[in-house]
Amino acid sequence: MSSLIIIFIFISILFGGTVFIVTTNLYFALGVLILSLIYFFLLAFPKIKKSLIKTSRFHECYNFINTFIISLSIKKSIKSAYDDTLITMSKDFQKIDEELIDLNYDEKLNYLSTIYPFHIYSLFLNIISLWSEEGGDIIKMSTELINETRNVEDYLLACERMSKRKYIEFSVLWIITIAIMIFLKFALKDFYTQLQSQIFFPISISAVFIFILISIHILLNVTTSIELKGWTENEKKS
């Protein structure tokens, strides 16, 4: 998240600095700088943070379910399967597990539904409960679940790749636009000097960056609106 903060500060300074270079109007430049900082930290940052948590939780849930089922098929023990899976999980997950020391393994699995409020995890708990009561081949019992989790994981990875491509295309487009604005400022110096005396000029340049912020907001709405069954319903309830 710290890298995201640095990026937002850099972009805000870039926007404000460009306005100042092009218009030499400090007030409009500061206005764009402050507006950018307000947008990025009050609107964009929470939206991106929530999206990153959602996607990282699903990837972790996907790994947990698959590793647990494979281990359970070999060890035939929920305790052994959980311990084997725990080794493969992130340090954050292991810290959460340390806080669950007073719970038995079934209670731990049930508690994790608060960490992974996904539909597939609910199905996973149902299958584990059925296996505990009746036994059987856990791989065969979990075939549909494994297929569904793989499909959702593939879908999520495809969405992330598409989002990265859109971010790159968007960034390149506006970087070129800003570079052209700065280039024309020095290439047509006399013309720009005349424009600077007109009030509409700094307003127009500032409006360009406001439009960029609006475009960023629309892009973020598109790239962070991935719906994951269970998590989406949980968000609506909260």
Tab-separated table of C-alpha atoms in Angstrom:
chain	number	residue	atom	x	y	z
A	1	MET	CA	0.000	0.000	0.000
A	2	SER	CA	2.927	2.348	0.657
A	3	SER	CA	3.905	2.179	-3.027
A	4	LEU	CA	0.347	3.184	-3.931
A	5	ILE	CA	0.598	6.225	-1.655
A	6	ILE	CA	3.869	7.267	-3.318
A	7	ILE	CA	2.292	6.878	-6.768
A	8	PHE	CA	-0.695	9.024	-5.780
A	9	ILE	CA	1.536	11.773	-4.380
A	10	PHE	CA	3.708	11.674	-7.512
A	11	ILE	CA	0.698	11.913	-9.843
A	12	SER	CA	-0.769	14.796	-7.835
A	13	ILE	CA	2.530	16.703	-7.991
A	14	LEU	CA	2.771	15.913	-11.709
A	15	PHE	CA	-0.700	17.335	-12.329
A	16	GLY	CA	-0.131	20.455	-10.240
A	17	GLY	CA	3.382	20.944	-11.634
A	18	THR	CA	2.176	20.638	-15.216
A	19	VAL	CA	-0.537	23.230	-14.631
A	20	PHE	CA	2.042	25.602	-13.195
A	21	ILE	CA	4.537	25.015	-16.030
A	22	VAL	CA	1.906	25.566	-18.706
A	23	THR	CA	0.006	28.464	-17.116
A	24	THR	CA	2.546	29.896	-14.595
A	25	ASN	CA	-0.483	30.408	-12.358
A	26	LEU	CA	0.381	29.222	-8.852
A	27	TYR	CA	-3.197	29.370	-7.566
A	28	PHE	CA	-4.631	27.090	-10.239
A	29	ALA	CA	-1.638	24.763	-9.886
A	30	LEU	CA	-2.169	24.464	-6.125
A	31	GLY	CA	-5.890	23.978	-6.714
A	32	VAL	CA	-5.269	21.035	-9.050
A	33	LEU	CA	-2.645	19.601	-6.685
A	34	ILE	CA	-4.972	19.757	-3.661
A	35	LEU	CA	-7.957	18.444	-5.622
A	36	SER	CA	-5.871	15.519	-6.884
A	37	LEU	CA	-4.654	14.657	-3.386
A	38	ILE	CA	-8.206	14.818	-2.026
A	39	TYR	CA	-9.509	12.545	-4.768
A	40	PHE	CA	-6.722	9.992	-4.589
A	41	PHE	CA	-6.697	9.621	-0.807
A	42	LEU	CA	-10.406	9.995	-0.019
A	43	LEU	CA	-11.923	8.169	-2.988
A	44	ALA	CA	-9.393	6.231	-5.075
A	45	PHE	CA	-7.273	4.756	-2.265
A	46	PRO	CA	-10.176	3.192	-0.279
A	47	LYS	CA	-11.672	1.784	-3.490
A	48	ILE	CA	-8.395	0.205	-4.627
A	49	LYS	CA	-7.578	-1.064	-1.131
A	50	LYS	CA	-10.947	-2.780	-0.828
A	51	SER	CA	-10.549	-4.355	-4.263
A	52	LEU	CA	-7.030	-5.606	-3.496
A	53	ILE	CA	-8.191	-7.152	-0.230
A	54	LYS	CA	-11.083	-8.880	-2.003
A	55	THR	CA	-8.951	-10.375	-4.783
A	56	SER	CA	-6.061	-11.373	-2.506
A	57	ARG	CA	-8.505	-13.038	-0.094
A	58	PHE	CA	-10.007	-15.060	-2.931
A	59	HIS	CA	-6.597	-16.172	-4.226
A	60	GLU	CA	-5.731	-17.225	-0.686
A	61	CYS	CA	-9.078	-18.996	-0.278
A	62	TYR	CA	-8.542	-20.811	-3.568
A	63	ASN	CA	-5.108	-22.030	-2.459
A	64	PHE	CA	-6.401	-23.014	0.966
A	65	ILE	CA	-9.280	-25.106	-0.386
A	66	ASN	CA	-7.209	-26.925	-3.002
A	67	THR	CA	-4.277	-27.635	-0.692
A	68	PHE	CA	-6.570	-28.763	2.119
A	69	ILE	CA	-8.531	-31.170	-0.088
A	70	ILE	CA	-5.380	-32.700	-1.578
A	71	SER	CA	-3.810	-33.127	1.852
A	72	LEU	CA	-7.041	-34.557	3.279
A	73	SER	CA	-7.218	-37.121	0.488
A	74	ILE	CA	-3.748	-38.337	1.519
A	75	LYS	CA	-3.737	-37.948	5.306
A	76	LYS	CA	-7.435	-38.759	5.925
A	77	SER	CA	-7.338	-36.369	8.884
A	78	ILE	CA	-8.704	-32.837	9.178
A	79	LYS	CA	-6.008	-31.980	11.730
A	80	SER	CA	-3.172	-33.155	9.460
A	81	ALA	CA	-4.739	-31.525	6.399
A	82	TYR	CA	-5.096	-28.213	8.235
A	83	ASP	CA	-1.525	-28.297	9.564
A	84	ASP	CA	-0.135	-29.141	6.117
A	85	THR	CA	-2.161	-26.348	4.538
A	86	LEU	CA	-1.127	-23.853	7.218
A	87	ILE	CA	2.535	-24.235	6.209
A	88	THR	CA	1.718	-23.089	2.663
A	89	MET	CA	-0.296	-20.029	3.686
A	90	SER	CA	0.839	-16.426	4.082
A	91	LYS	CA	2.332	-15.011	7.276
A	92	ASP	CA	-0.823	-12.954	7.810
A	93	PHE	CA	-2.902	-16.127	7.731
A	94	GLN	CA	-0.536	-17.837	10.153
A	95	LYS	CA	-0.871	-14.892	12.552
A	96	ILE	CA	-4.643	-15.284	12.424
A	97	ASP	CA	-4.253	-18.989	13.175
A	98	GLU	CA	-2.126	-18.198	16.231
A	99	GLU	CA	-5.084	-16.276	17.648
A	100	LEU	CA	-7.326	-19.344	17.245
A	101	ILE	CA	-5.298	-21.540	19.586
A	102	ASP	CA	-8.337	-22.216	21.823
A	103	LEU	CA	-10.456	-23.530	18.935
A	104	ASN	CA	-10.513	-27.080	17.637
A	105	TYR	CA	-9.937	-27.715	13.933
A	106	ASP	CA	-13.606	-27.796	12.957
A	107	GLU	CA	-14.132	-24.483	14.748
A	108	LYS	CA	-11.093	-23.033	13.000
A	109	LEU	CA	-12.503	-23.975	9.600
A	110	ASN	CA	-15.843	-22.423	10.507
A	111	TYR	CA	-14.163	-19.268	11.792
A	112	LEU	CA	-12.341	-18.829	8.476
A	113	SER	CA	-15.698	-18.200	6.816
A	114	THR	CA	-15.453	-14.702	8.340
A	115	ILE	CA	-12.123	-14.248	6.552
A	116	TYR	CA	-13.345	-15.902	3.339
A	117	PRO	CA	-17.029	-14.981	3.000
A	118	PHE	CA	-17.166	-16.542	-0.459
A	119	HIS	CA	-19.790	-18.922	-1.778
A	120	ILE	CA	-17.150	-21.512	-2.621
A	121	TYR	CA	-15.890	-21.568	0.962
A	122	SER	CA	-19.423	-22.265	2.217
A	123	LEU	CA	-19.592	-25.191	-0.219
A	124	PHE	CA	-16.195	-26.347	1.018
A	125	LEU	CA	-17.411	-26.380	4.645
A	126	ASN	CA	-20.494	-28.371	3.646
A	127	ILE	CA	-18.355	-30.980	1.889
A	128	ILE	CA	-15.937	-31.262	4.814
A	129	SER	CA	-18.866	-31.654	7.203
A	130	LEU	CA	-20.363	-34.385	5.005
A	131	TRP	CA	-16.988	-36.155	4.766
A	132	SER	CA	-16.572	-36.030	8.563
A	133	GLU	CA	-19.970	-37.670	9.064
A	134	GLU	CA	-20.023	-40.224	6.255
A	135	GLY	CA	-16.430	-40.542	4.996
A	136	GLY	CA	-15.744	-41.359	1.350
A	137	ASP	CA	-13.417	-40.158	-1.370
A	138	ILE	CA	-12.914	-36.446	-0.697
A	139	ILE	CA	-11.554	-35.848	-4.208
A	140	LYS	CA	-14.693	-37.245	-5.850
A	141	MET	CA	-16.910	-35.419	-3.370
A	142	SER	CA	-15.124	-32.144	-4.173
A	143	THR	CA	-14.967	-32.469	-7.973
A	144	GLU	CA	-17.629	-29.830	-8.674
A	145	LEU	CA	-16.211	-27.517	-6.007
A	146	ILE	CA	-12.676	-27.810	-7.424
A	147	ASN	CA	-13.954	-27.078	-10.933
A	148	GLU	CA	-15.929	-24.065	-9.741
A	149	THR	CA	-13.041	-22.619	-7.742
A	150	ARG	CA	-10.720	-23.065	-10.736
A	151	ASN	CA	-13.208	-21.319	-13.039
A	152	VAL	CA	-13.585	-18.381	-10.661
A	153	GLU	CA	-9.811	-18.173	-10.167
A	154	ASP	CA	-9.251	-18.155	-13.944
A	155	TYR	CA	-11.935	-15.479	-14.320
A	156	LEU	CA	-10.343	-13.348	-11.631
A	157	LEU	CA	-6.865	-13.668	-13.145
A	158	ALA	CA	-8.261	-12.704	-16.566
A	159	CYS	CA	-9.923	-9.619	-15.038
A	160	GLU	CA	-6.668	-8.627	-13.341
A	161	ARG	CA	-4.735	-8.954	-16.609
A	162	MET	CA	-7.330	-6.862	-18.413
A	163	SER	CA	-7.239	-4.225	-15.666
A	164	LYS	CA	-3.442	-3.955	-15.896
A	165	ARG	CA	-3.692	-3.536	-19.662
A	166	LYS	CA	-6.308	-0.796	-19.282
A	167	TYR	CA	-4.162	1.013	-16.685
A	168	ILE	CA	-1.148	0.913	-19.007
A	169	GLU	CA	-3.130	2.140	-22.027
A	170	PHE	CA	-4.726	4.910	-19.958
A	171	SER	CA	-1.380	6.005	-18.482
A	172	VAL	CA	0.375	6.079	-21.858
A	173	LEU	CA	-2.441	8.136	-23.395
A	174	TRP	CA	-2.392	10.836	-20.735
A	175	ILE	CA	1.399	10.886	-20.354
A	176	ILE	CA	1.633	11.659	-24.065
A	177	THR	CA	-1.042	14.341	-23.663
A	178	ILE	CA	0.809	15.990	-20.761
A	179	ALA	CA	4.129	15.788	-22.649
A	180	ILE	CA	2.553	17.505	-25.652
A	181	MET	CA	1.141	20.278	-23.439
A	182	ILE	CA	4.579	20.939	-21.930
A	183	PHE	CA	6.302	20.727	-25.328
A	184	LEU	CA	3.904	23.229	-26.905
A	185	LYS	CA	4.441	25.565	-23.967
A	186	PHE	CA	8.105	25.967	-24.966
A	187	ALA	CA	7.711	25.457	-28.719
A	188	LEU	CA	5.060	28.190	-28.956
A	189	LYS	CA	6.374	30.400	-26.188
A	190	ASP	CA	5.139	33.707	-27.614
A	191	PHE	CA	1.674	32.324	-28.254
A	192	TYR	CA	1.444	30.888	-24.755
A	193	THR	CA	2.611	34.196	-23.278
A	194	GLN	CA	-0.404	35.892	-24.878
A	195	LEU	CA	-2.748	33.181	-23.620
A	196	GLN	CA	-1.512	33.486	-20.045
A	197	SER	CA	-3.066	36.922	-19.774
A	198	GLN	CA	-6.501	35.405	-20.469
A	199	ILE	CA	-8.407	33.993	-17.480
A	200	PHE	CA	-9.979	31.234	-19.574
A	201	PHE	CA	-6.545	29.710	-20.261
A	202	PRO	CA	-5.645	28.481	-16.729
A	203	ILE	CA	-9.284	27.487	-16.269
A	204	SER	CA	-9.162	25.404	-19.446
A	205	ILE	CA	-5.866	23.740	-18.517
A	206	SER	CA	-7.161	22.968	-15.021
A	207	ALA	CA	-10.349	21.545	-16.550
A	208	VAL	CA	-8.231	19.090	-18.539
A	209	PHE	CA	-6.811	17.640	-15.321
A	210	ILE	CA	-10.221	17.559	-13.689
A	211	PHE	CA	-11.359	15.548	-16.702
A	212	ILE	CA	-8.379	13.214	-16.177
A	213	LEU	CA	-9.447	12.670	-12.554
A	214	ILE	CA	-12.992	11.899	-13.699
A	215	SER	CA	-11.584	9.454	-16.250
A	216	ILE	CA	-9.488	7.785	-13.547
A	217	HIS	CA	-12.574	7.446	-11.374
A	218	ILE	CA	-14.561	5.823	-14.191
A	219	LEU	CA	-11.660	3.467	-14.914
A	220	LEU	CA	-11.404	2.474	-11.248
A	221	ASN	CA	-15.143	1.828	-11.072
A	222	VAL	CA	-14.809	-0.568	-14.003
A	223	THR	CA	-11.661	-2.382	-12.867
A	224	THR	CA	-12.649	-2.762	-9.201
A	225	SER	CA	-16.248	-3.879	-9.750
A	226	ILE	CA	-15.426	-7.596	-9.990
A	227	GLU	CA	-18.230	-9.526	-8.325
A	228	LEU	CA	-17.338	-12.614	-6.321
A	229	LYS	CA	-20.317	-14.575	-5.046
A	230	GLY	CA	-20.501	-14.391	-1.284
A	231	TRP	CA	-18.137	-11.444	-0.877
A	232	THR	CA	-20.477	-9.133	-2.820
A	233	GLU	CA	-23.465	-10.166	-0.706
A	234	ASN	CA	-21.379	-9.691	2.435
A	235	GLU	CA	-20.456	-6.150	1.326
A	236	LYS	CA	-24.119	-5.289	0.775
A	237	LYS	CA	-25.031	-6.517	4.261
A	238	SER	CA	-22.241	-4.477	5.854
